[in-house]
Short mmCIF file of C-alpha atoms in Angstrom, two decimals:
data_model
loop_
_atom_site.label_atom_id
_atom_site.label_comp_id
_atom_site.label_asym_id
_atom_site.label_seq_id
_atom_site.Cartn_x
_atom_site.Cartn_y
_atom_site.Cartn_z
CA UNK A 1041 0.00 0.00 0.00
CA UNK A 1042 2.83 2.34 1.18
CA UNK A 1043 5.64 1.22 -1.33
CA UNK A 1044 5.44 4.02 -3.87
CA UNK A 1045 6.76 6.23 -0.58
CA UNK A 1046 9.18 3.66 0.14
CA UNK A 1047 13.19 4.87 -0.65
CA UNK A 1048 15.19 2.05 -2.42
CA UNK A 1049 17.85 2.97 0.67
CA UNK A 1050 17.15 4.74 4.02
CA UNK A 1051 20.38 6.58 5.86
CA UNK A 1052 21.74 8.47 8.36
CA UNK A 1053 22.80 11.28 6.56
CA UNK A 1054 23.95 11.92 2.66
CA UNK A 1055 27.46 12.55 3.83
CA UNK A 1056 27.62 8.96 5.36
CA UNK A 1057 26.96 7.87 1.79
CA UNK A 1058 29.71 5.35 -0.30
CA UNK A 1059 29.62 7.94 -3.26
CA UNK A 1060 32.68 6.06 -4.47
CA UNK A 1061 31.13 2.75 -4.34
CA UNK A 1062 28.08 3.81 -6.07
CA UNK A 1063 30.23 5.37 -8.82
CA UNK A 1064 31.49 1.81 -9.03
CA UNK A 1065 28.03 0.48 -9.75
CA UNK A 1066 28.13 3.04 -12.42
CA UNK A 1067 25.75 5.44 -11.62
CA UNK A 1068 26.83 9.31 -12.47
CA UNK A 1069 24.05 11.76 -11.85
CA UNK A 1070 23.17 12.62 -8.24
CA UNK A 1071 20.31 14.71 -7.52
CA UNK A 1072 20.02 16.57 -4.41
CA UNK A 1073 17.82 18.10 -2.12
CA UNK A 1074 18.91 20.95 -0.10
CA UNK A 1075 17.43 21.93 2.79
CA UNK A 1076 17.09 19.22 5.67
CA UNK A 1077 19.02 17.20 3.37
CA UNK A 1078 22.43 18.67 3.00
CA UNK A 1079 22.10 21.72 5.20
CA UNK A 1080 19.89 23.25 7.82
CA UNK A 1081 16.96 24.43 6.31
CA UNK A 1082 17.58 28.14 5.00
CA UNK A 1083 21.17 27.76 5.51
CA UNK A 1084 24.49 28.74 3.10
CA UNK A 1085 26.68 26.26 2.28
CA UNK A 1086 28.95 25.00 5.00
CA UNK A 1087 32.19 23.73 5.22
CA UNK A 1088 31.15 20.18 4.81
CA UNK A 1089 28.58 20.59 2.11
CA UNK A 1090 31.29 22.03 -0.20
CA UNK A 1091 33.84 19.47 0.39
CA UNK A 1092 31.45 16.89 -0.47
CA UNK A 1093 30.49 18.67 -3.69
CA UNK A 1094 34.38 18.76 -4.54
CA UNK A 1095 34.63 14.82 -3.65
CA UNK A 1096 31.77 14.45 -5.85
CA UNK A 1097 32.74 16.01 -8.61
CA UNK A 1098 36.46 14.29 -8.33
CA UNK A 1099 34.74 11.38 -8.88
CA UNK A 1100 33.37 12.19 -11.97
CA UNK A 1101 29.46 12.99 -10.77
CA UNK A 1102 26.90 14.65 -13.10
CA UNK A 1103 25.50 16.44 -9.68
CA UNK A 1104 21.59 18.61 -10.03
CA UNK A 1105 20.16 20.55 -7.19
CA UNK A 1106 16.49 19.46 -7.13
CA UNK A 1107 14.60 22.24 -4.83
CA UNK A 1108 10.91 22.95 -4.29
CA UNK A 1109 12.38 26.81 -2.74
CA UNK A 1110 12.44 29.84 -4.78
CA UNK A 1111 15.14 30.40 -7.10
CA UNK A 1112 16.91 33.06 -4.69
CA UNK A 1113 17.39 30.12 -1.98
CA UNK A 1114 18.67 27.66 -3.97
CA UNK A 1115 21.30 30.03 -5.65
CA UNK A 1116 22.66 31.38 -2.45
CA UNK A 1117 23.34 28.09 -1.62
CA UNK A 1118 24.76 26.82 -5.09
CA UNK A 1119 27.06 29.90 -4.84
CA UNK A 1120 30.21 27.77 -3.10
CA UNK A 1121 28.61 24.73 -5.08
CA UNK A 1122 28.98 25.51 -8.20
CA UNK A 1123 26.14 22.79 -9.58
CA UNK A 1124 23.26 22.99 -12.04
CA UNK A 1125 20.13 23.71 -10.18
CA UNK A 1126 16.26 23.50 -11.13
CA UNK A 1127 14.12 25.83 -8.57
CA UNK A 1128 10.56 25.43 -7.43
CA UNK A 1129 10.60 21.90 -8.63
CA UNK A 1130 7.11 21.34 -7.73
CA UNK A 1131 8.34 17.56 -6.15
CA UNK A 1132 6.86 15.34 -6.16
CA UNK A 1133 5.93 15.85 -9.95
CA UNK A 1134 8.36 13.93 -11.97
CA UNK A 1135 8.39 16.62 -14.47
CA UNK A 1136 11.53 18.45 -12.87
CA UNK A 1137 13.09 15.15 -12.19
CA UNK A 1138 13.13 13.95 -15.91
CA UNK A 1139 14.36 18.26 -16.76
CA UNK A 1140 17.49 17.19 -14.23
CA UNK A 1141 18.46 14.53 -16.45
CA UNK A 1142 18.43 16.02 -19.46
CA UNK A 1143 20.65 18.69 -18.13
CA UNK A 1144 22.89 16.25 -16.46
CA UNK A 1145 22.89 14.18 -19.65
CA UNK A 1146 21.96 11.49 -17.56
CA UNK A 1147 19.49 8.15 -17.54
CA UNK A 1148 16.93 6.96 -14.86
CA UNK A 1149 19.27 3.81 -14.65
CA UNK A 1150 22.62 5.95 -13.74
CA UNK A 1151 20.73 8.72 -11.62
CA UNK A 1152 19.83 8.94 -8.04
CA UNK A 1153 18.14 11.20 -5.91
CA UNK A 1154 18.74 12.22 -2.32
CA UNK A 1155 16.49 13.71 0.26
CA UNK A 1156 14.90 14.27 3.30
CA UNK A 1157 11.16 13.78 2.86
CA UNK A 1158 9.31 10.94 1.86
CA UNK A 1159 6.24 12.92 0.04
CA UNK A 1160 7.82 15.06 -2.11
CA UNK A 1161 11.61 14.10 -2.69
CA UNK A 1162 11.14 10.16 -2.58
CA UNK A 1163 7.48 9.53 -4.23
CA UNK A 1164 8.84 12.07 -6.95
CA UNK A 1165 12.14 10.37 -7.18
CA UNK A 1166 10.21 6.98 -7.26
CA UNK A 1167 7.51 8.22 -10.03
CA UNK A 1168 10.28 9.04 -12.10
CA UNK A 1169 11.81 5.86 -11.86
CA UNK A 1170 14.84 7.39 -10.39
CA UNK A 1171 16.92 5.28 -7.85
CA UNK A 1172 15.89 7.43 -4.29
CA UNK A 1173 18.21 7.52 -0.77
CA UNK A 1174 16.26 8.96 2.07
CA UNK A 1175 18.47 10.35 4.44
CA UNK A 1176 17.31 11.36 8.28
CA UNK A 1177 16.35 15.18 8.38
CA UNK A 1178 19.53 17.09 9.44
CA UNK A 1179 17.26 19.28 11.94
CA UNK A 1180 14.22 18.32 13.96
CA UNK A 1181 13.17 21.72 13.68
CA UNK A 1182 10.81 22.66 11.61
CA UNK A 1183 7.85 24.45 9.46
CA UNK A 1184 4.57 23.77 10.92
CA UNK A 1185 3.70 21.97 7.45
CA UNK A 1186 6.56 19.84 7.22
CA UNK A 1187 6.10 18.94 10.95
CA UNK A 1188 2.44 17.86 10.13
CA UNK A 1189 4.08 15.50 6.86
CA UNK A 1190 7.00 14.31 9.16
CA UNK A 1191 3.87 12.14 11.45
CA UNK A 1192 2.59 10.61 8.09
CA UNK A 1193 6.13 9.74 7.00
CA UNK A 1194 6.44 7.88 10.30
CA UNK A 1195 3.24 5.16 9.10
CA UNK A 1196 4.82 4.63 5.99
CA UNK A 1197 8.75 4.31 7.56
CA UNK A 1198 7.33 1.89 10.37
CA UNK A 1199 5.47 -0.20 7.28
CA UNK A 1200 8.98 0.13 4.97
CA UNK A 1201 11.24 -0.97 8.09
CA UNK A 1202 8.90 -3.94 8.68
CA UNK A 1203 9.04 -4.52 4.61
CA UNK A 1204 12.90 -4.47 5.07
CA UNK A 1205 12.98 -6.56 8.21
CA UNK A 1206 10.19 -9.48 6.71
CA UNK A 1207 12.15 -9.34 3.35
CA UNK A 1208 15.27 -10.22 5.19
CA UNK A 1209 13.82 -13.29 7.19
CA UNK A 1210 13.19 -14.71 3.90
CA UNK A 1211 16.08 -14.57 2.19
CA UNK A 1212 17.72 -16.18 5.62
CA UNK A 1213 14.74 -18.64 5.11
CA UNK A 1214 16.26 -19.41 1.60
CA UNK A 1215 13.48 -17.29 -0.20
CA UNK A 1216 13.84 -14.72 -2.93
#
């Protein structure tokens, strides 16, 4: 019932992430949220935010800043970036999703997408048929509507941790 919401990974935080592994796996377009995701919400680019970006981009990434904020937002924070960025994305609509790769050059199958909330940067990610990594929200502080989404996301996490947890007894049970 939930699993359109449901992230293909669930993490920490996006700079716990093995970019270099999934580089590996070839994938080359990363798609980012911003706020809660990378940063505070409403906050510049920090210290560990850009080094990140510069690991990333070592690597070889394709990297798209995917933001449902207005364009003056995401650009104060791109300024130390230095990434493409699509503004008042309207997530979850997959219509900015499938803009990202085209401007990243990029394919569903080499792309993922990283963020914070499960009904706007996951379902969107998901209806796009882009790979999705939820990560835990940096701060637990927050806008009264996001507060109000974070309850619902916790139904659908319980239901995808039990989904994780059953799927694992049956591969230990010799099933799929």
């Amino acid at each position: 019932m939930f699993q359109k919401f449901y992230p293909k990974e669930y993490v920490k935080s996006a700079y716990q992430i093995d970019f270099q592994k999934l580089y590996h796996l070839g994938y080359r377009g990363l798609l980012f949220d911003i706020d809660n995701t990378l940063v505070e919400h409403g906050a510049d680019a920090n210290e560990s935010s850009i080094e990140l970006f510069k690991k990333l981009k070592a690597l070889g990434f394709r990297i798209c800043l995917l933001s449902n904020n207005k364009e003056e937002r995401v650009k104060r924070f791109n300024e130390k970036i230095q990434v493409d960025y699509i503004f008042h994305a309207k997530k979850p609509l997959k219509d900015s999703y499938l803009k990202a790769l085209k401007r990243m050059n990029g394919t569903k199958k080499t792309t993922i997408f990283i963020g914070d909330q499960i009904f706007t940067d996951i379902y969107g990610a998901n209806r796009a048929g882009i790979y999705s990594i939820l990560v835990k929200p940096i701060n637990k502080k927050e806008e009264i509507q996001i507060v109000l989404k974070r309850y619902l996301e916790k139904i659908v996490l319980y239901f995808y941790k039990k989904s994780i947890r059953n799927s694992s007894k049956q591969q230990n049970k010799g099933g799929i």
